[in-house]
PDB file of C-alpha atoms in Angstrom:
ATOM      1  CA  MET A   1      26.182  15.835 -10.057  1.00 87.00           C
ATOM      2  CA  ASP A   2      22.522  16.088 -10.959  1.00 91.00           C
ATOM      3  CA  VAL A   3      20.348  12.975 -10.592  1.00 93.00           C
ATOM      4  CA  THR A   4      16.693  12.400 -11.395  1.00 96.00           C
ATOM      5  CA  THR A   5      14.559   9.914  -9.511  1.00 96.00           C
ATOM      6  CA  ASN A   6      10.941   8.962  -8.987  1.00 97.00           C
ATOM      7  CA  ALA A   7      10.149   9.146  -5.283  1.00 97.00           C
ATOM      8  CA  ILE A   8       7.486   9.380  -2.626  1.00 97.00           C
ATOM      9  CA  ALA A   9       7.790  11.925   0.192  1.00 97.00           C
ATOM     10  CA  LEU A  10       7.382  10.201   3.566  1.00 97.00           C
ATOM     11  CA  LYS A  11       7.848  13.161   5.870  1.00 95.00           C
ATOM     12  CA  ALA A  12       9.498  16.603   6.073  1.00 95.00           C
ATOM     13  CA  THR A  13      11.100  18.271   9.075  1.00 95.00           C
ATOM     14  CA  ASP A  14      12.060  21.893   9.577  1.00 92.00           C
ATOM     15  CA  TYR A  15      15.743  22.680   9.161  1.00 90.00           C
ATOM     16  CA  LYS A  16      17.305  26.052   9.885  1.00 86.00           C
ATOM     17  CA  GLU A  17      15.145  29.138   9.343  1.00 88.00           C
ATOM     18  CA  SER A  18      13.652  28.481   5.873  1.00 91.00           C
ATOM     19  CA  ASP A  19      14.728  24.926   4.862  1.00 92.00           C
ATOM     20  CA  LYS A  20      13.366  21.471   5.296  1.00 96.00           C
ATOM     21  CA  LEU A  21      14.750  18.000   5.207  1.00 97.00           C
ATOM     22  CA  ILE A  22      12.521  15.728   3.134  1.00 97.00           C
ATOM     23  CA  LEU A  23      12.660  11.968   3.680  1.00 98.00           C
ATOM     24  CA  LEU A  24      11.989  10.390   0.285  1.00 98.00           C
ATOM     25  CA  TYR A  25      11.566   6.796  -0.747  1.00 97.00           C
ATOM     26  CA  SER A  26      13.099   6.619  -4.182  1.00 96.00           C
ATOM     27  CA  LEU A  27      12.872   3.978  -6.895  1.00 95.00           C
ATOM     28  CA  GLU A  28      16.568   4.274  -7.735  1.00 94.00           C
ATOM     29  CA  TYR A  29      18.084   5.119  -4.345  1.00 94.00           C
ATOM     30  CA  GLY A  30      15.740   3.748  -1.710  1.00 95.00           C
ATOM     31  CA  LYS A  31      15.319   5.880   1.417  1.00 96.00           C
ATOM     32  CA  ILE A  32      17.182   9.159   1.244  1.00 96.00           C
ATOM     33  CA  SER A  33      17.153  12.514   3.017  1.00 97.00           C
ATOM     34  CA  VAL A  34      16.979  15.553   0.825  1.00 97.00           C
ATOM     35  CA  HIS A  35      17.871  19.158   1.785  1.00 96.00           C
ATOM     36  CA  ALA A  36      15.223  21.516   0.388  1.00 95.00           C
ATOM     37  CA  LYS A  37      16.632  25.051   0.634  1.00 94.00           C
ATOM     38  CA  GLY A  38      14.250  27.978   1.114  1.00 93.00           C
ATOM     39  CA  ILE A  39      11.129  25.763   0.801  1.00 92.00           C
ATOM     40  CA  LYS A  40       9.465  27.362   3.850  1.00 90.00           C
ATOM     41  CA  LYS A  41       9.486  30.833   2.243  1.00 89.00           C
ATOM     42  CA  GLY A  42       6.119  32.157   1.119  1.00 82.00           C
ATOM     43  CA  SER A  43       7.352  32.558  -2.457  1.00 84.00           C
ATOM     44  CA  ALA A  44       8.757  29.030  -2.654  1.00 86.00           C
ATOM     45  CA  LYS A  45       7.456  27.249  -5.756  1.00 91.00           C
ATOM     46  CA  LEU A  46       8.397  23.744  -4.651  1.00 92.00           C
ATOM     47  CA  LYS A  47       6.448  23.597  -1.398  1.00 93.00           C
ATOM     48  CA  PHE A  48       4.384  20.680  -2.751  1.00 93.00           C
ATOM     49  CA  ALA A  49       7.571  18.628  -3.065  1.00 95.00           C
ATOM     50  CA  ALA A  50       7.740  18.437   0.766  1.00 94.00           C
ATOM     51  CA  ASP A  51       4.046  17.468   1.202  1.00 94.00           C
ATOM     52  CA  GLN A  52       3.596  14.040   2.758  1.00 95.00           C
ATOM     53  CA  PHE A  53       2.849  11.352   0.170  1.00 96.00           C
ATOM     54  CA  CYS A  54       3.790  13.612  -2.798  1.00 95.00           C
ATOM     55  CA  PHE A  55       4.828  11.320  -5.616  1.00 97.00           C
ATOM     56  CA  GLY A  56       7.046  13.079  -8.146  1.00 96.00           C
ATOM     57  CA  GLN A  57      10.019  13.032 -10.339  1.00 97.00           C
ATOM     58  CA  TYR A  58      12.656  14.752  -8.161  1.00 97.00           C
ATOM     59  CA  GLU A  59      15.722  16.369  -9.636  1.00 97.00           C
ATOM     60  CA  LEU A  60      18.496  16.449  -7.057  1.00 96.00           C
ATOM     61  CA  VAL A  61      22.073  17.595  -6.728  1.00 95.00           C
ATOM     62  CA  LYS A  62      24.102  14.758  -5.341  1.00 91.00           C
ATOM     63  CA  THR A  63      27.326  15.619  -3.499  1.00 91.00           C
ATOM     64  CA  ASP A  64      29.057  12.589  -2.056  1.00 86.00           C
ATOM     65  CA  ASP A  65      26.230  10.919  -0.116  1.00 84.00           C
ATOM     66  CA  ARG A  66      24.131  14.080   0.361  1.00 91.00           C
ATOM     67  CA  PHE A  67      21.177  15.204  -1.729  1.00 95.00           C
ATOM     68  CA  THR A  68      19.807  18.699  -2.334  1.00 95.00           C
ATOM     69  CA  LEU A  69      16.502  19.473  -4.005  1.00 96.00           C
ATOM     70  CA  LYS A  70      16.775  21.229  -7.397  1.00 96.00           C
ATOM     71  CA  THR A  71      13.301  20.811  -8.802  1.00 95.00           C
ATOM     72  CA  CYS A  72      10.333  18.443  -8.810  1.00 96.00           C
ATOM     73  CA  ASP A  73       7.650  17.471 -11.339  1.00 96.00           C
ATOM     74  CA  GLN A  74       4.654  16.188  -9.376  1.00 95.00           C
ATOM     75  CA  LEU A  75       3.254  12.960 -10.784  1.00 95.00           C
ATOM     76  CA  GLU A  76       0.547  12.406  -8.153  1.00 91.00           C
ATOM     77  CA  SER A  77      -0.221  14.319  -4.945  1.00 84.00           C
ATOM     78  CA  PHE A  78      -2.174  11.730  -2.949  1.00 91.00           C
ATOM     79  CA  TYR A  79      -3.595  14.768  -1.055  1.00 87.00           C
ATOM     80  CA  SER A  80      -6.896  12.957  -0.615  1.00 90.00           C
ATOM     81  CA  LEU A  81      -5.252  10.542   1.774  1.00 95.00           C
ATOM     82  CA  ARG A  82      -5.447  13.245   4.437  1.00 92.00           C
ATOM     83  CA  GLU A  83      -9.207  13.816   4.033  1.00 93.00           C
ATOM     84  CA  ASP A  84     -10.255  10.693   5.985  1.00 96.00           C
ATOM     85  CA  VAL A  85      -8.680   9.772   9.287  1.00 97.00           C
ATOM     86  CA  LEU A  86      -8.654   6.040   8.769  1.00 97.00           C
ATOM     87  CA  THR A  87      -7.269   6.346   5.251  1.00 97.00           C
ATOM     88  CA  TYR A  88      -4.618   8.756   6.545  1.00 97.00           C
ATOM     89  CA  TYR A  89      -3.390   6.397   9.310  1.00 98.00           C
ATOM     90  CA  ALA A  90      -3.364   3.477   6.927  1.00 98.00           C
ATOM     91  CA  ALA A  91      -1.115   5.527   4.635  1.00 98.00           C
ATOM     92  CA  CYS A  92       1.020   6.540   7.633  1.00 97.00           C
ATOM     93  CA  THR A  93       1.320   2.834   8.434  1.00 97.00           C
ATOM     94  CA  VAL A  94       2.718   2.246   4.949  1.00 97.00           C
ATOM     95  CA  ALA A  95       5.116   5.152   5.294  1.00 97.00           C
ATOM     96  CA  GLU A  96       6.212   4.101   8.759  1.00 96.00           C
ATOM     97  CA  CYS A  97       7.255   0.616   7.453  1.00 95.00           C
ATOM     98  CA  LEU A  98       9.607   2.388   5.010  1.00 95.00           C
ATOM     99  CA  MET A  99      10.907   4.924   7.543  1.00 95.00           C
ATOM    100  CA  ASN A 100      11.638   2.343  10.277  1.00 92.00           C
ATOM    101  CA  TYR A 101      12.440  -0.906   8.523  1.00 91.00           C
ATOM    102  CA  THR A 102      14.428  -0.074   5.366  1.00 92.00           C
ATOM    103  CA  GLU A 103      18.069   0.788   5.064  1.00 91.00           C
ATOM    104  CA  GLU A 104      19.218   4.224   3.914  1.00 92.00           C
ATOM    105  CA  GLY A 105      20.336   4.354   0.264  1.00 90.00           C
ATOM    106  CA  GLN A 106      19.285   0.740  -0.506  1.00 92.00           C
ATOM    107  CA  SER A 107      17.236   0.545  -3.696  1.00 92.00           C
ATOM    108  CA  GLU A 108      14.324  -1.957  -3.467  1.00 95.00           C
ATOM    109  CA  PRO A 109      12.242  -1.519  -6.622  1.00 96.00           C
ATOM    110  CA  GLN A 110       9.722  -4.171  -5.522  1.00 96.00           C
ATOM    111  CA  VAL A 111       9.065  -2.325  -2.281  1.00 97.00           C
ATOM    112  CA  PHE A 112       8.711   0.934  -4.152  1.00 97.00           C
ATOM    113  CA  VAL A 113       6.069  -0.459  -6.507  1.00 97.00           C
ATOM    114  CA  GLU A 114       4.215  -2.166  -3.642  1.00 97.00           C
ATOM    115  CA  THR A 115       4.056   1.103  -1.801  1.00 97.00           C
ATOM    116  CA  LEU A 116       2.797   3.033  -4.781  1.00 97.00           C
ATOM    117  CA  LYS A 117       0.114   0.492  -5.387  1.00 97.00           C
ATOM    118  CA  ALA A 118      -1.034   0.571  -1.772  1.00 97.00           C
ATOM    119  CA  LEU A 119      -1.313   4.361  -1.788  1.00 97.00           C
ATOM    120  CA  GLN A 120      -3.232   4.271  -5.057  1.00 97.00           C
ATOM    121  CA  ALA A 121      -5.630   1.699  -3.585  1.00 97.00           C
ATOM    122  CA  LEU A 122      -6.247   3.969  -0.602  1.00 97.00           C
ATOM    123  CA  THR A 123      -6.829   6.893  -2.919  1.00 96.00           C
ATOM    124  CA  ASN A 124      -9.359   4.806  -4.809  1.00 95.00           C
ATOM    125  CA  GLY A 125     -11.396   4.191  -1.693  1.00 95.00           C
ATOM    126  CA  VAL A 126     -10.410   0.605  -0.874  1.00 96.00           C
ATOM    127  CA  GLU A 127     -11.012  -0.260   2.844  1.00 97.00           C
ATOM    128  CA  PRO A 128      -8.072   1.287   4.726  1.00 97.00           C
ATOM    129  CA  LEU A 129      -7.607  -1.600   7.140  1.00 97.00           C
ATOM    130  CA  LEU A 130      -7.595  -4.091   4.251  1.00 97.00           C
ATOM    131  CA  VAL A 131      -4.991  -2.131   2.362  1.00 97.00           C
ATOM    132  CA  ALA A 132      -2.791  -1.849   5.483  1.00 97.00           C
ATOM    133  CA  LEU A 133      -3.064  -5.547   6.123  1.00 97.00           C
ATOM    134  CA  ARG A 134      -2.269  -6.439   2.532  1.00 97.00           C
ATOM    135  CA  TYR A 135       0.746  -4.083   2.533  1.00 97.00           C
ATOM    136  CA  ILE A 136       2.209  -5.295   5.860  1.00 96.00           C
ATOM    137  CA  LEU A 137       1.957  -8.944   4.750  1.00 95.00           C
ATOM    138  CA  ALA A 138       3.710  -8.153   1.459  1.00 95.00           C
ATOM    139  CA  PHE A 139       6.342  -5.884   3.113  1.00 94.00           C
ATOM    140  CA  LEU A 140       7.247  -8.650   5.642  1.00 92.00           C
ATOM    141  CA  GLU A 141       7.650 -11.123   2.830  1.00 92.00           C
ATOM    142  CA  MET A 142       9.877  -8.731   0.858  1.00 93.00           C
ATOM    143  CA  GLN A 143      11.989  -8.160   3.949  1.00 90.00           C
ATOM    144  CA  GLY A 144      12.449 -11.884   4.533  1.00 89.00           C
ATOM    145  CA  PHE A 145      10.077 -12.182   7.440  1.00 88.00           C
ATOM    146  CA  LYS A 146       7.050 -13.762   5.780  1.00 88.00           C
ATOM    147  CA  LEU A 147       4.313 -15.136   7.980  1.00 88.00           C
ATOM    148  CA  GLU A 148       3.111 -18.524   6.692  1.00 86.00           C
ATOM    149  CA  PHE A 149      -0.592 -18.800   7.355  1.00 88.00           C
ATOM    150  CA  ASP A 150      -1.088 -22.270   5.768  1.00 84.00           C
ATOM    151  CA  ARG A 151       1.375 -24.435   7.685  1.00 86.00           C
ATOM    152  CA  CYS A 152       3.432 -24.734  10.860  1.00 86.00           C
ATOM    153  CA  SER A 153       6.866 -23.083  10.432  1.00 86.00           C
ATOM    154  CA  VAL A 154       8.475 -25.783  12.602  1.00 88.00           C
ATOM    155  CA  CYS A 155       7.014 -29.111  11.486  1.00 87.00           C
ATOM    156  CA  GLY A 156       5.816 -27.971   8.120  1.00 83.00           C
ATOM    157  CA  GLU A 157       2.417 -29.574   8.510  1.00 82.00           C
ATOM    158  CA  LYS A 158      -0.519 -27.774   6.927  1.00 82.00           C
ATOM    159  CA  LYS A 159      -2.773 -26.596   9.756  1.00 71.00           C
ATOM    160  CA  ARG A 160      -5.890 -24.450  10.146  1.00 70.00           C
ATOM    161  CA  LYS A 161      -5.160 -23.931  13.849  1.00 84.00           C
ATOM    162  CA  LEU A 162      -2.029 -21.906  14.323  1.00 91.00           C
ATOM    163  CA  PHE A 163      -0.407 -19.905  17.189  1.00 92.00           C
ATOM    164  CA  LEU A 164       1.690 -16.816  17.023  1.00 92.00           C
ATOM    165  CA  ASP A 165       4.899 -17.841  18.769  1.00 90.00           C
ATOM    166  CA  LEU A 166       7.076 -14.727  19.279  1.00 85.00           C
ATOM    167  CA  GLN A 167       9.952 -16.833  20.673  1.00 79.00           C
ATOM    168  CA  ARG A 168      10.169 -18.603  17.355  1.00 79.00           C
ATOM    169  CA  GLY A 169       9.121 -15.508  15.418  1.00 81.00           C
ATOM    170  CA  SER A 170       6.568 -17.380  13.413  1.00 87.00           C
ATOM    171  CA  LEU A 171       3.246 -19.205  13.304  1.00 90.00           C
ATOM    172  CA  VAL A 172       3.295 -22.738  14.640  1.00 91.00           C
ATOM    173  CA  CYS A 173       0.807 -25.546  15.329  1.00 88.00           C
ATOM    174  CA  ASP A 174      -0.597 -26.729  18.612  1.00 86.00           C
ATOM    175  CA  THR A 175       2.078 -29.441  18.823  1.00 88.00           C
ATOM    176  CA  CYS A 176       5.068 -27.144  18.283  1.00 88.00           C
ATOM    177  CA  HIS A 177       3.996 -23.900  20.033  1.00 82.00           C
ATOM    178  CA  SER A 178       5.616 -22.609  23.164  1.00 83.00           C
ATOM    179  CA  PRO A 179       3.473 -21.978  26.335  1.00 84.00           C
ATOM    180  CA  ASP A 180       3.303 -18.204  25.976  1.00 84.00           C
ATOM    181  CA  SER A 181       2.196 -18.290  22.346  1.00 89.00           C
ATOM    182  CA  SER A 182      -1.326 -17.031  21.392  1.00 91.00           C
ATOM    183  CA  LEU A 183      -3.936 -18.714  19.254  1.00 92.00           C
ATOM    184  CA  VAL A 184      -4.656 -16.996  15.934  1.00 93.00           C
ATOM    185  CA  SER A 185      -8.307 -17.046  14.963  1.00 92.00           C
ATOM    186  CA  PRO A 186      -9.063 -19.443  12.104  1.00 91.00           C
ATOM    187  CA  ARG A 187     -10.921 -16.503  10.435  1.00 93.00           C
ATOM    188  CA  VAL A 188      -7.693 -14.488  10.575  1.00 93.00           C
ATOM    189  CA  VAL A 189      -5.728 -17.431   9.152  1.00 91.00           C
ATOM    190  CA  ALA A 190      -8.186 -17.769   6.321  1.00 91.00           C
ATOM    191  CA  ALA A 191      -8.282 -14.035   5.541  1.00 93.00           C
ATOM    192  CA  CYS A 192      -4.527 -13.695   5.479  1.00 93.00           C
ATOM    193  CA  SER A 193      -4.089 -16.745   3.374  1.00 90.00           C
ATOM    194  CA  MET A 194      -6.549 -15.258   0.827  1.00 92.00           C
ATOM    195  CA  LEU A 195      -4.593 -11.999   0.736  1.00 93.00           C
ATOM    196  CA  ASP A 196      -1.278 -13.671   0.095  1.00 87.00           C
ATOM    197  CA  GLY A 197      -0.179 -12.433  -3.351  1.00 87.00           C
ATOM    198  CA  LEU A 198      -3.581 -10.918  -4.199  1.00 93.00           C
ATOM    199  CA  SER A 199      -3.267  -7.825  -6.404  1.00 94.00           C
ATOM    200  CA  TYR A 200      -4.495  -4.488  -4.978  1.00 96.00           C
ATOM    201  CA  ASP A 201      -7.043  -4.050  -7.805  1.00 93.00           C
ATOM    202  CA  LYS A 202      -8.907  -7.129  -6.529  1.00 95.00           C
ATOM    203  CA  LEU A 203      -9.080  -6.062  -2.868  1.00 95.00           C
ATOM    204  CA  SER A 204     -12.417  -4.239  -3.378  1.00 92.00           C
ATOM    205  CA  ASN A 205     -13.985  -7.629  -4.239  1.00 92.00           C
ATOM    206  CA  LEU A 206     -13.335  -8.906  -0.656  1.00 93.00           C
ATOM    207  CA  ASN A 207     -15.765  -8.388   2.117  1.00 91.00           C
ATOM    208  CA  PHE A 208     -14.068  -9.080   5.412  1.00 94.00           C
ATOM    209  CA  SER A 209     -15.675  -7.880   8.674  1.00 95.00           C
ATOM    210  CA  LEU A 210     -14.093  -5.081  10.584  1.00 96.00           C
ATOM    211  CA  ASP A 211     -13.405  -7.506  13.492  1.00 96.00           C
ATOM    212  CA  ILE A 212     -11.528  -9.873  11.246  1.00 96.00           C
ATOM    213  CA  LEU A 213      -9.361  -7.070   9.805  1.00 97.00           C
ATOM    214  CA  LYS A 214      -8.607  -5.685  13.244  1.00 97.00           C
ATOM    215  CA  ASP A 215      -7.713  -9.083  14.660  1.00 96.00           C
ATOM    216  CA  ALA A 216      -5.444  -9.774  11.649  1.00 96.00           C
ATOM    217  CA  LEU A 217      -3.739  -6.379  11.984  1.00 97.00           C
ATOM    218  CA  GLN A 218      -3.222  -6.964  15.748  1.00 95.00           C
ATOM    219  CA  VAL A 219      -1.492 -10.265  14.942  1.00 94.00           C
ATOM    220  CA  CYS A 220       0.772  -8.596  12.394  1.00 93.00           C
ATOM    221  CA  GLY A 221       1.370  -5.706  14.795  1.00 92.00           C
ATOM    222  CA  LYS A 222       2.591  -8.003  17.516  1.00 91.00           C
ATOM    223  CA  TYR A 223       4.849  -9.750  15.034  1.00 90.00           C
ATOM    224  CA  VAL A 224       6.281  -6.545  13.683  1.00 90.00           C
ATOM    225  CA  SER A 225       6.802  -5.168  17.173  1.00 87.00           C
ATOM    226  CA  TYR A 226       8.708  -8.217  18.179  1.00 84.00           C
ATOM    227  CA  SER A 227      10.787  -8.521  14.962  1.00 78.00           C
ATOM    228  CA  PHE A 228      11.448  -4.763  14.484  1.00 80.00           C
ATOM    229  CA  PHE A 229       9.726  -1.831  16.324  1.00 83.00           C
ATOM    230  CA  PRO A 230       6.150  -0.980  17.123  1.00 88.00           C
ATOM    231  CA  LEU A 231       4.100   0.563  14.338  1.00 93.00           C
ATOM    232  CA  LYS A 232       2.677   3.652  16.110  1.00 95.00           C
ATOM    233  CA  SER A 233       0.426   4.541  13.088  1.00 96.00           C
ATOM    234  CA  LEU A 234      -0.999   1.039  13.097  1.00 96.00           C
ATOM    235  CA  ASN A 235      -1.912   1.369  16.773  1.00 96.00           C
ATOM    236  CA  GLU A 236      -3.659   4.657  16.006  1.00 96.00           C
ATOM    237  CA  LEU A 237      -5.485   3.080  13.078  1.00 97.00           C
ATOM    238  CA  LEU A 238      -6.778   0.205  15.252  1.00 97.00           C
ATOM    239  CA  ASN A 239      -7.829   2.570  18.050  1.00 96.00           C
ATOM    240  CA  LEU A 240      -9.869   4.706  15.626  1.00 96.00           C
ATOM    241  CA  ALA A 241     -11.416   1.893  13.582  1.00 91.00           C
TER     242      ALA A 241
END
């Protein structure tokens, strides 16, 4: 059965002598692995379909739960994401969230749209760390792990002084926190609160310092590492920034 879906290529791995397996994040099917036959050959016309961050309309042959690439109409290449190292690792952070923390074959249109907007913001030159932070906060919320930056998750009181409590898996106040929790800078709390729900086209109006963005991403990175798995691309982004 032939199916058509809009999808973003997250990564491609070599398979057999001339094939590749492309991991797509699809609007209609969520995360899927697609067999691209002969795509490594010099004469292959669909090489672009395996390029990381290629956004296209993919026509696939679906057999049971397996997909094979038939053709692809590229909608946007996002090639420029690879021209700047910080932009690239911010984009990889976005892709890694999808690769590691979403279920195979589970359609999540809201996640797809959020991902596309984040990649477009990076292409348009928005500060990479800011886009990565905005995306991670939104992604956590969509997966049911939202970090509340305006109140304690235990007592519900609105606080400006909050602690990251990994035992509770949330931000808590100075009354409710456990001994090994860590204080979150009030500047980070304010920045993340401001980003909550803010559209990507308004990000360029913000002017956070690099230190604030790095501190905020470190808080998010600790939380993601505890709740899921470490984001390797985020660690590289922070090391390079």
